[in-house]
Each structure stands twice: as C-alpha cells, then as structure tokens.
Amino acid sequence: MNRSRLALSALCASALLSLLATADAQQAAAFRRFTLRDGKTFYGVITTKSSTSVTFTLQNGKPSTQPIRALSEPDQQFVRKWTKFKDDLLNNAEFASLTVKEMLELRGYQSFEFDIEGNHIFVDGEVGGKSMRFMIDTGAHSSIIHDGSAKEAGLEIGPYDQEIRGVAGSQKAAVTRISVLKLGDTVVENRKLLATDFVPIGGGPGQFEVIFGADFLRELDAVISYREGRIFLKPDNIVKKAAPEGKPAPAAASGPKADFRRWTSSDGAKTFQAALVEKSDKDATFRMQGDKLVKLELDKLSEADREIVTKWSKLRDDLTKSPEWRTLTVKELLELRSYQSFEYRLEGNHILVDGKIGDTKTRFLIDTGAHSCTMDYKFAKETAKLEVGKLGETMVRGIGGEAPAAFTKIPVITLGDAVIRDRQAISAEIHKGGIGGEGNHDALFGAEFLRELDAVINYKEGRMFLKPDNSDKPDSTTKPADAPKKDAAAPAEQKK
C-alpha cells in the first residue's frame, strides 16, 4: 500500500475514533438502570450484543454478560432496539449540540422559520405569484384561502355551495383552483382549494390569507418543531413536471467524488479540486484527486473558503455519508434527544392522541390553529366532571365566526409522561359545531400546551413528540430509587 493510502487509512481511523470517543463524564451519564425478570436491578452500559445475549460494563468497570431473556420485558425491547451506532451518537458531545433543525436538514428536509402570534404559527408564501401569509393549522382538514385575496391574485371563484365547519359552527365556501402555491422550494401546482371569508375569524389582508391545512402537511411529510420555531417540509414529495423528452433530469452526484469542490487560494491566483477531510484551528487537510492528502494553513485560502472550513463539521460530514444515519427515523432521532413519542391516529386528516383530563380518559385533537385547550362542554361538565362556568361568559372564535364558551378549571392533563397541572381552559359545544362528533375527540390540544412542551409533530411517521421534562410532573430527583447508586448490586453472571 502506498504512503498516501496509508496516510488516508490512518486519518480515517483517527476520525472514526474521534467520532466515537466518549469522555468519562459522558460514559458515567450513559449508565442505565436495568431490571432482571426476578426483580433485581443493576446499572450498566451496553457494549455488545448478539441475537440471544448482551454484554454490559458495570459501574465497577467489570463486564457482565446476560441472556436477553433474563431481562424484564421492557429492557428486552430496549436491548433489541439498541445499536452501537445510536449509542455512540447518544454519547457524542457534538451530536448532543445538534438542533432538530440541523438533524432534519441533514436528512433532506427544508425548513422555514415561523412566527408565533397569539400561539398561532405563521409563515410567508405565495399564491399565483402574490405574497401571502399562511397560518399552519393541523386542525384544518383541508387548506383554505381568503376569498378576497384569491380574487386579488386573479383566481376564479365558483358558487358558494360548499360548507366548512369549525369550533364556532359553519360557513359557506366556494371552490377555486390555484395555478401555483409556493413555500420556499416547495411548489404545489394546479390544485383545488376552498375559498371563504376570513374576516369573521380574524384573518384577511394584513393578518393571514391562507390556512395551510393537514392535506398539504401530510403530503409534504411536514415536521413542526415548536422549540425552534420551524416547520420542515420535503419539497421532493410534490410530483414535479416531467423533464422534456430527450432531456432527463440531472442525477445527484454520488460516490467518493461527490464531496469534491473547487477551492481558491488567498491571492485568487490558484484553484484546486479537493475534498475537506479534517480541520484544526490553524489548518485544513484535503483529499486531492488520486487520494493524496495535503494539509494547508487556513490563511492560504480565500476568505470565502476559510468561512466554509470554519463551518464544516466532521460529524455532520460523516453522518451524511453514513447508510445507518439515513435509515434512522425521525422518531429514533428525537428519542435520542429525550423526547417522548406518541403514535397518533388520523381520522380524515385530523391527528388524534389519547390521554387523560383528571382521571377521565380523553381523546385529544392536536390543533396548532387552536389558541389553547378547548373541551367539549358536555364532556367537561358531565363526563370529566370539571368545574365549568356558564356558556356565554366568554367566546371562542374560529370557522363559523364566534360561539359561546365557558371558563373551565383543569386539575391535571396527562399525555404519556407529560403532566400539566392547575390550568384554566375553555369549554364550548364543539360537537355541535360539527368538527368532531362524540367518540371522535373530546378536546382540542392547542398551541399553548404544544409550545410549553416543545412539541414536534411528524406527519410521515404519524407521531407527536413532547418533552416531559418541561411539564409539571413531579421532580424525578425526589425518587432516590431511580438514581444510580455506586454500591448497586451487580447481577450474577447467568449462563445461556
């Protein structure tokens, strides 16, 4: 093997060790409590596993191999899902610093920063070449456009022979056809939308002109992240016009040359093609064509190229090339970041999740368009037996205009491990309004609580993610039994 290949092998090995390296503090933090089927517990870190057994490193540093079947059922499932790749990511400091935005953009999503006003999500887009403000609404079965804005954009509107329903009742709508709708790189062409008057619901010019509903959110595999104030879409999911005959669309670059680019010297006199493979504060190492490795001081590069090197990350570069990274689901990525996920059901385009209000089982409709939690009046008063005021003491606003509502005290809402205590919500006759009959859902889980719990909604995988640690659940530090103890008994070595 020639010297350049030896150097390349050594560099790759060094990079891999760097990626997988774990500081002592991180290693200690990775210890997990495991339970055996006989009830005994121990703290350990998984190091390897086979189809039938798993090997741990215990807190005293000694290895312990156990048959997987000797563990409790939840821990058996944990072990079966465990991979060395995910474990290394979990204990990698740079990965821990990646935002949801950075993780998803590494997976091909395009993100848009949204504004939150009154708990509603807004993004800017275009319809028919005219700039419009979109409200993102998971509770809207279909996307809708303000009729006045549609006319200004030159769209033809049919007769008002359609009816749309919302929390406040119903109102008339008409069918219109849009030639093109744009959100960033996402282009939706030649689609039918419903058009109605948004003024009664607080919309229209200067407010919002399009309700971007669950129909498009599902089609675009949308991910909504409250923590970062971003919505992520997959533009490639929209069927694009076929390339003209004889002119096939260009294929994406692949293989070892895909990461090569042109670099320029500081004086602009020289350029070279190379791939960046390593960097330090003072220099950068490039792989030249022919696999030769060359190290250059940063001040010998142009200012623009120095900025690229500064922003470049070995971890991110390795992840984009890793087949295992590309197979990780959004669920696996977010659960690596301590999110709890809930598999939801879709009825029509509505997201439904089961939880509790007090001790009463409750089916929630996840609604980014709802300002706060809104329960059905009859459910709140008769089924959940909550302290409910008088209908009409406040109003709820939505499709259909306004409807009477009552202030309602909620002792506790529970969704998985997330707990919200002692809150004031409202109750209205939402079943009467027609957005969900009895048995469909009991309450709207609105943006107020979604923001508080750093919710992430993922249409592609049919999951919603919450950060239970943001909620009002009891502090886990009050449960000493759950904290690792240095003198925790090590499990006896068991034979398969």
Coordinates of C-alpha atoms in Angstrom, one line a residue:
M1 CA 0.0 0.0 0.0
N2 CA 1.5 3.4 -0.9
R3 CA 2.1 6.1 1.6
S4 CA -0.9 8.3 0.6
R5 CA -3.2 5.3 1.1
L6 CA -1.6 4.6 4.5
A7 CA -2.0 8.2 5.5
L8 CA -5.6 8.2 4.3
S9 CA -6.3 5.0 6.3
A10 CA -4.7 6.5 9.4
L11 CA -6.7 9.7 9.0
C12 CA -10.0 7.8 8.6
A13 CA -9.2 5.7 11.7
S14 CA -8.4 8.8 13.6
A15 CA -11.6 10.5 12.5
L16 CA -13.6 7.4 13.5
L17 CA -12.0 7.3 16.9
S18 CA -12.8 11.0 17.3
L19 CA -16.4 10.4 16.4
L20 CA -16.9 7.5 18.8
A21 CA -14.8 8.9 21.6
T22 CA -16.6 9.4 24.9
A23 CA -15.4 11.4 27.8
D24 CA -15.5 9.8 31.3
A25 CA -18.3 12.2 32.3
Q26 CA -20.4 11.2 29.3
Q27 CA -19.7 7.5 29.9
A28 CA -21.0 7.9 33.5
A29 CA -24.1 9.7 32.3
A30 CA -24.8 6.7 30.0
F31 CA -25.3 4.2 32.8
R32 CA -28.8 2.9 32.7
R33 CA -30.9 1.0 35.2
F34 CA -31.8 -2.5 34.0
T35 CA -34.2 -4.9 35.7
L36 CA -33.9 -8.7 35.7
R37 CA -37.0 -10.9 35.5
D38 CA -36.5 -11.8 39.1
G39 CA -36.8 -8.1 40.1
K40 CA -33.2 -7.5 40.8
T41 CA -31.7 -4.3 39.3
F42 CA -28.3 -3.1 38.2
Y43 CA -26.7 -0.1 36.4
G44 CA -24.7 -0.8 33.3
V45 CA -23.8 0.3 29.8
I46 CA -24.3 -2.0 26.8
T47 CA -21.1 -2.7 25.0
T48 CA -22.1 -5.6 22.6
K49 CA -25.0 -7.8 21.9
S50 CA -25.9 -10.9 19.9
S51 CA -29.3 -12.3 19.0
T52 CA -29.5 -14.1 22.4
S53 CA -27.2 -12.3 24.8
V54 CA -26.0 -8.8 25.8
T55 CA -22.8 -7.7 27.5
F56 CA -22.7 -4.8 29.9
T57 CA -20.0 -2.7 31.5
L58 CA -21.0 -2.3 35.1
Q59 CA -20.3 0.7 37.3
N60 CA -17.3 -1.1 38.9
G61 CA -15.8 -1.4 35.4
K62 CA -16.3 -5.2 35.1
P63 CA -18.1 -6.8 32.2
S64 CA -21.3 -8.9 32.7
T65 CA -23.0 -11.0 30.0
Q66 CA -26.6 -11.8 30.4
P67 CA -29.1 -13.8 28.3
I68 CA -31.6 -11.2 26.8
R69 CA -34.5 -13.3 28.0
A70 CA -33.2 -12.9 31.6
L71 CA -34.1 -9.2 31.5
S72 CA -37.6 -7.6 32.1
E73 CA -39.8 -7.3 29.1
P74 CA -39.2 -3.5 28.7
D75 CA -35.5 -4.0 28.9
Q76 CA -35.5 -6.8 26.4
Q77 CA -37.2 -4.4 24.0
F78 CA -34.6 -1.7 24.8
V79 CA -31.7 -4.2 24.1
R80 CA -33.2 -5.4 20.8
K81 CA -33.6 -1.8 19.6
W82 CA -30.1 -0.8 20.8
T83 CA -27.3 -0.3 18.2
K84 CA -23.7 0.7 18.6
F85 CA -24.2 3.5 16.1
K86 CA -27.1 5.1 18.1
D87 CA -25.3 4.6 21.4
D88 CA -22.2 6.3 20.0
L89 CA -24.4 9.2 18.8
L90 CA -26.1 9.4 22.2
N91 CA -22.7 9.9 23.9
N92 CA -21.2 12.2 21.3
A93 CA -20.9 15.8 22.6
E94 CA -21.2 17.3 19.1
F95 CA -24.3 15.3 18.3
A96 CA -25.9 16.4 21.6
S97 CA -25.4 20.0 20.4
L98 CA -27.2 19.5 17.1
T99 CA -30.6 21.2 16.9
V100 CA -33.7 19.5 15.5
K101 CA -33.3 21.8 12.5
E102 CA -29.7 20.6 11.9
M103 CA -30.7 16.9 12.2
L104 CA -33.6 17.1 9.8
E105 CA -31.8 19.2 7.3
L106 CA -29.1 16.5 7.2
R107 CA -32.0 14.2 6.2
G108 CA -33.1 16.3 3.2
Y109 CA -35.8 18.5 4.8
Q110 CA -36.2 22.2 4.0
S111 CA -37.0 24.4 7.0
F112 CA -38.9 27.7 7.4
E113 CA -38.7 29.9 10.4
F114 CA -42.2 30.7 11.5
D115 CA -43.6 33.5 13.6
I116 CA -45.9 32.8 16.6
E117 CA -48.5 35.4 17.3
G118 CA -51.2 34.6 19.9
N119 CA -49.9 31.0 19.8
H120 CA -50.7 30.7 16.1
I121 CA -48.0 29.7 13.6
F122 CA -47.4 31.9 10.5
V123 CA -45.1 31.6 7.5
D124 CA -44.7 33.6 4.3
G125 CA -45.5 32.1 0.9
E126 CA -47.0 32.8 -2.5
V127 CA -50.2 32.0 -4.3
G128 CA -50.3 32.8 -8.0
G129 CA -47.2 35.0 -7.7
K130 CA -48.8 37.1 -4.9
S131 CA -47.2 37.1 -1.5
M132 CA -49.4 35.9 1.2
R133 CA -49.3 35.0 4.9
F134 CA -50.0 31.4 5.7
M135 CA -51.3 30.1 9.1
I136 CA -50.2 26.5 9.8
D137 CA -53.2 24.6 11.1
T138 CA -53.1 20.9 11.9
G139 CA -56.8 21.1 12.9
A140 CA -57.9 22.1 9.4
H141 CA -58.8 19.1 7.4
S142 CA -58.2 21.0 4.1
S143 CA -56.3 24.1 3.1
I144 CA -58.4 27.2 2.6
I145 CA -57.8 30.7 1.1
H146 CA -59.4 34.0 1.9
D147 CA -61.8 34.8 -0.9
G148 CA -60.8 38.4 -1.2
S149 CA -57.1 37.5 -1.5
A150 CA -58.0 34.8 -4.1
K151 CA -59.7 37.4 -6.3
E152 CA -56.8 39.8 -5.9
A153 CA -54.5 37.0 -7.2
G154 CA -56.7 36.6 -10.2
L155 CA -58.2 33.3 -9.2
E156 CA -61.7 32.3 -10.4
I157 CA -64.1 31.5 -7.6
G158 CA -67.1 29.3 -8.1
P159 CA -70.5 29.5 -6.4
Y160 CA -70.7 29.4 -2.6
D161 CA -72.3 26.0 -2.5
Q162 CA -69.8 24.3 -0.1
E163 CA -69.9 24.3 3.7
I164 CA -66.9 24.2 6.1
R165 CA -67.2 23.6 9.8
G166 CA -65.2 24.6 12.8
V167 CA -65.3 25.1 16.5
A168 CA -67.8 28.0 16.2
G169 CA -70.1 26.4 13.7
S170 CA -70.1 26.5 9.9
Q171 CA -69.9 29.0 7.0
K172 CA -70.3 28.9 3.2
A173 CA -67.3 28.4 0.9
A174 CA -66.6 28.2 -2.8
V175 CA -64.2 26.1 -4.9
T176 CA -61.2 27.8 -6.6
R177 CA -58.3 26.5 -8.5
I178 CA -54.7 27.7 -7.8
S179 CA -52.2 27.6 -10.6
V180 CA -49.2 27.6 -8.2
L181 CA -48.6 27.8 -4.5
K182 CA -45.0 28.3 -3.1
L183 CA -43.4 27.8 0.2
G184 CA -39.6 28.1 -0.2
D185 CA -38.6 25.3 -2.7
T186 CA -42.0 23.6 -2.3
V187 CA -44.2 24.2 -5.3
V188 CA -47.7 23.0 -5.5
E189 CA -49.4 23.3 -8.9
N190 CA -52.9 23.1 -10.3
R191 CA -54.9 22.3 -7.1
K192 CA -58.4 23.0 -5.9
L193 CA -58.8 24.9 -2.7
L194 CA -61.8 26.1 -0.8
A195 CA -62.3 29.9 -0.5
T196 CA -64.2 31.7 2.2
D197 CA -64.3 35.0 4.1
F198 CA -61.6 35.0 6.8
V199 CA -62.6 38.4 8.3
P200 CA -65.1 36.8 10.8
I201 CA -62.3 34.6 12.1
G202 CA -59.7 37.4 12.4
G203 CA -58.0 36.8 9.1
G204 CA -57.8 38.5 5.7
P205 CA -55.2 41.0 4.3
G206 CA -52.7 42.1 7.0
Q207 CA -53.5 39.1 9.1
F208 CA -53.4 35.7 7.3
E209 CA -54.7 34.8 3.9
V210 CA -54.2 31.1 3.6
I211 CA -54.9 28.3 6.1
F212 CA -52.2 25.7 5.3
G213 CA -54.0 22.6 6.5
A214 CA -53.4 18.9 7.1
D215 CA -53.9 17.9 3.5
F216 CA -50.7 19.6 2.3
L217 CA -48.9 18.9 5.7
R218 CA -49.4 15.2 5.2
E219 CA -48.4 15.2 1.5
L220 CA -45.2 17.1 2.3
D221 CA -44.2 14.9 5.3
A222 CA -44.2 18.0 7.5
V223 CA -42.4 18.2 10.8
I224 CA -43.4 21.1 13.1
S225 CA -41.0 22.0 15.9
Y226 CA -42.2 24.5 18.5
R227 CA -38.9 24.7 20.3
E228 CA -37.0 26.0 17.3
G229 CA -40.0 27.8 15.7
R230 CA -39.6 26.0 12.5
I231 CA -41.7 23.9 10.1
F232 CA -39.9 21.3 7.9
L233 CA -41.2 20.1 4.5
K234 CA -40.0 17.6 1.9
P235 CA -40.3 19.5 -1.4
D236 CA -39.4 16.4 -3.4
N237 CA -42.7 14.8 -2.3
I238 CA -44.6 17.0 -4.7
V239 CA -44.9 15.5 -8.1
K240 CA -42.9 17.7 -10.4
K241 CA -43.5 18.1 -14.1
A242 CA -41.6 15.5 -16.2
A243 CA -38.4 16.6 -17.9
P244 CA -38.8 17.3 -21.7
E245 CA -38.3 14.2 -23.8
G246 CA -34.7 13.6 -24.6
K247 CA -33.6 15.8 -21.6
P248 CA -33.5 13.7 -18.5
A249 CA -33.3 15.4 -15.1
P250 CA -29.7 15.6 -13.9
A251 CA -28.8 12.9 -11.4
A252 CA -27.4 13.8 -8.0
A253 CA -23.7 13.3 -7.5
S254 CA -22.7 10.2 -5.7
G255 CA -19.6 8.2 -4.8
P256 CA -16.3 9.3 -3.4
K257 CA -16.0 12.4 -5.8
A258 CA -19.4 13.8 -4.7
D259 CA -17.8 15.9 -1.9
F260 CA -15.1 17.4 -4.1
R261 CA -15.3 21.1 -4.7
R262 CA -13.2 23.9 -6.1
W263 CA -11.0 25.8 -3.6
T264 CA -9.3 29.1 -4.1
S265 CA -6.0 30.5 -2.7
S266 CA -5.9 33.7 -0.7
D267 CA -4.5 35.7 -3.5
G268 CA -7.0 34.3 -6.0
A269 CA -4.2 33.1 -8.4
K270 CA -4.7 29.3 -7.9
T271 CA -7.5 26.9 -7.6
F272 CA -7.7 23.2 -6.9
Q273 CA -10.3 20.4 -6.6
A274 CA -10.3 18.5 -3.3
A275 CA -12.5 17.2 -0.5
L276 CA -12.1 18.5 3.0
V277 CA -11.5 15.6 5.4
E278 CA -10.1 17.2 8.6
K279 CA -9.5 20.6 10.2
S280 CA -8.0 22.4 13.2
D281 CA -7.9 26.0 14.3
K282 CA -5.0 26.7 12.1
D283 CA -5.1 24.4 9.1
A284 CA -7.2 22.0 7.0
T285 CA -6.5 18.7 5.4
F286 CA -7.7 17.9 1.9
R287 CA -8.0 14.7 -0.1
M288 CA -6.8 15.5 -3.6
Q289 CA -7.8 13.6 -6.7
G290 CA -5.7 10.4 -6.6
D291 CA -6.3 10.2 -2.8
K292 CA -3.2 12.3 -1.9
L293 CA -3.6 14.1 1.4
V294 CA -2.5 17.8 1.6
K295 CA -2.5 20.0 4.7
L296 CA -2.8 23.8 4.2
E297 CA -2.8 26.6 6.6
L298 CA -6.1 28.4 6.7
D299 CA -4.7 31.8 5.8
K300 CA -3.6 30.4 2.4
L301 CA -7.3 30.0 1.5
S302 CA -9.6 32.7 0.2
E303 CA -11.9 34.4 2.8
A304 CA -15.0 32.6 1.5
D305 CA -13.2 29.2 1.7
R306 CA -12.0 29.9 5.2
E307 CA -15.6 30.5 6.2
I308 CA -16.6 27.2 4.7
V309 CA -13.9 25.4 6.6
T310 CA -14.9 27.1 9.8
K311 CA -18.5 26.0 9.5
W312 CA -17.6 22.4 8.3
S313 CA -18.2 19.6 10.8
K314 CA -16.6 16.2 10.6
L315 CA -19.5 14.7 12.4
R316 CA -22.1 16.1 10.0
D317 CA -20.0 15.2 7.0
D318 CA -19.7 11.6 8.3
L319 CA -23.4 11.4 9.0
T320 CA -24.5 12.5 5.5
K321 CA -22.4 9.6 4.1
S322 CA -23.5 7.0 6.7
P323 CA -26.0 4.4 5.5
E324 CA -27.1 3.8 9.1
W325 CA -27.8 7.5 9.6
R326 CA -30.1 7.6 6.6
T327 CA -32.1 4.6 8.0
L328 CA -32.8 6.3 11.3
T329 CA -36.4 7.5 11.6
V330 CA -37.3 10.9 13.0
K331 CA -38.7 9.0 16.0
E332 CA -35.3 7.5 16.7
L333 CA -33.5 10.8 16.3
L334 CA -35.8 12.7 18.7
E335 CA -35.9 9.9 21.2
L336 CA -32.1 10.1 21.3
R337 CA -32.7 13.7 22.4
S338 CA -35.0 12.7 25.3
Y339 CA -38.3 13.4 23.5
Q340 CA -41.2 11.0 24.3
S341 CA -43.2 10.0 21.3
F342 CA -46.9 9.1 20.8
E343 CA -48.2 7.2 17.9
Y344 CA -51.3 9.1 16.8
R345 CA -54.3 8.2 14.7
L346 CA -55.5 10.0 11.6
E347 CA -59.3 10.4 11.1
G348 CA -59.6 12.2 7.8
N349 CA -56.6 14.5 8.2
H350 CA -57.1 15.1 11.9
I351 CA -54.4 14.0 14.4
L352 CA -55.9 12.2 17.5
V353 CA -53.9 11.3 20.6
D354 CA -55.2 9.6 23.8
G355 CA -54.6 11.0 27.2
K356 CA -56.4 12.0 30.4
I357 CA -58.1 15.0 31.9
G358 CA -58.1 14.3 35.7
D359 CA -58.9 10.6 35.8
T360 CA -61.0 10.6 32.7
K361 CA -59.7 9.1 29.5
T362 CA -59.7 11.8 26.9
R363 CA -59.2 11.8 23.1
F364 CA -57.4 15.0 22.0
L365 CA -57.3 16.5 18.5
I366 CA -53.9 18.1 18.1
D367 CA -54.7 21.6 16.7
T368 CA -51.9 24.2 16.1
G369 CA -54.7 26.5 15.0
A370 CA -56.3 26.5 18.4
H371 CA -55.0 29.1 20.8
S372 CA -55.4 26.9 23.9
C373 CA -57.1 23.8 25.2
T374 CA -60.8 23.7 24.3
M375 CA -63.0 20.9 25.5
D376 CA -66.5 19.9 24.5
Y377 CA -68.9 21.5 27.1
K378 CA -70.9 18.3 27.7
F379 CA -67.8 16.2 28.1
A380 CA -66.1 18.7 30.5
K381 CA -69.2 19.1 32.7
E382 CA -70.9 15.6 32.7
T383 CA -68.1 13.1 31.8
A384 CA -64.9 14.7 33.3
K385 CA -67.0 16.5 36.0
L386 CA -64.8 19.6 35.9
E387 CA -65.6 23.0 37.4
V388 CA -67.2 24.6 34.4
G389 CA -68.6 28.1 34.2
K390 CA -71.7 29.3 32.2
L391 CA -71.8 29.2 28.5
G392 CA -71.6 32.7 27.1
E393 CA -69.3 34.1 29.8
T394 CA -66.6 34.1 27.1
M395 CA -66.5 33.4 23.3
V396 CA -64.5 31.1 21.1
R397 CA -63.6 32.2 17.6
G398 CA -63.0 30.1 14.5
I399 CA -64.6 28.9 11.3
G400 CA -68.2 29.9 11.6
G401 CA -67.4 33.1 13.5
E402 CA -67.9 33.2 17.3
A403 CA -69.6 30.8 19.6
P404 CA -70.4 30.9 23.4
A405 CA -67.9 29.3 25.7
A406 CA -67.3 28.8 29.4
F407 CA -64.1 29.1 31.5
T408 CA -63.1 25.6 32.8
K409 CA -60.6 24.6 35.5
I410 CA -58.4 21.6 34.7
P411 CA -56.8 19.9 37.7
V412 CA -54.4 17.9 35.5
I413 CA -53.8 16.8 31.9
T414 CA -51.7 13.8 31.2
L415 CA -50.2 12.7 27.9
G416 CA -47.8 9.9 28.5
D417 CA -45.2 11.2 31.0
A418 CA -46.1 14.8 30.3
V419 CA -48.2 16.4 33.0
I420 CA -49.9 19.8 33.0
R421 CA -51.5 20.9 36.3
D422 CA -53.9 23.5 37.5
R423 CA -54.8 25.4 34.3
Q424 CA -57.7 27.3 33.0
A425 CA -59.1 26.3 29.6
I426 CA -62.4 26.8 27.9
S427 CA -65.3 24.6 27.0
A428 CA -67.7 25.0 24.0
E429 CA -70.2 22.9 22.1
I430 CA -67.5 21.6 19.7
H431 CA -69.5 18.5 18.8
K432 CA -72.5 20.7 18.0
G433 CA -70.1 22.8 15.8
G434 CA -69.5 19.8 13.7
I435 CA -65.7 19.4 13.8
G436 CA -66.0 16.1 15.6
G437 CA -68.9 14.0 16.8
E438 CA -69.0 12.3 20.2
G439 CA -66.5 9.5 20.1
N440 CA -64.3 11.3 17.6
H441 CA -62.5 13.6 20.1
D442 CA -63.3 15.2 23.4
A443 CA -60.9 18.2 23.4
L444 CA -58.6 20.3 21.2
F445 CA -55.0 20.2 22.4
G446 CA -54.0 23.6 21.3
A447 CA -50.8 25.7 20.7
E448 CA -50.5 26.9 24.3
F449 CA -49.6 23.5 25.6
L450 CA -47.8 22.4 22.4
R451 CA -45.4 25.3 22.9
E452 CA -44.9 24.6 26.5
L453 CA -44.0 21.0 25.9
D454 CA -41.7 21.8 22.9
A455 CA -43.9 19.6 20.8
V456 CA -42.7 18.2 17.5
I457 CA -45.4 16.9 15.1
N458 CA -44.2 14.4 12.4
Y459 CA -46.7 13.6 9.7
K460 CA -44.6 11.0 7.8
E461 CA -44.3 8.6 10.8
G462 CA -47.6 9.5 12.4
R463 CA -46.1 10.6 15.7
M464 CA -46.1 13.5 18.0
F465 CA -43.2 14.2 20.4
L466 CA -43.2 16.0 23.7
K467 CA -40.5 17.0 26.2
P468 CA -42.0 15.6 29.5
D469 CA -39.2 17.3 31.5
N470 CA -40.9 20.7 30.5
S471 CA -44.1 19.6 32.2
D472 CA -45.4 19.8 35.7
K473 CA -44.6 16.2 36.5
P474 CA -43.0 15.5 40.0
D475 CA -39.3 16.1 40.0
S476 CA -37.5 12.8 39.4
T477 CA -34.8 13.8 41.9
T478 CA -37.3 13.2 44.6
K479 CA -37.2 9.5 43.8
P480 CA -33.9 8.2 45.1
A481 CA -34.7 4.7 44.0
D482 CA -34.4 5.9 40.3
A483 CA -30.9 7.4 40.8
P484 CA -27.8 5.2 40.2
K485 CA -26.0 4.1 43.3
K486 CA -22.3 3.3 43.4
D487 CA -22.9 0.3 45.6
A488 CA -25.8 -1.1 43.4
A489 CA -25.5 -4.9 43.3
A490 CA -24.0 -6.4 40.2
P491 CA -26.1 -9.1 38.6
A492 CA -24.9 -12.6 38.9
E493 CA -23.3 -14.0 35.7
Q494 CA -26.0 -16.1 34.0
K495 CA -25.5 -18.8 31.5
K496 CA -27.4 -19.1 28.3

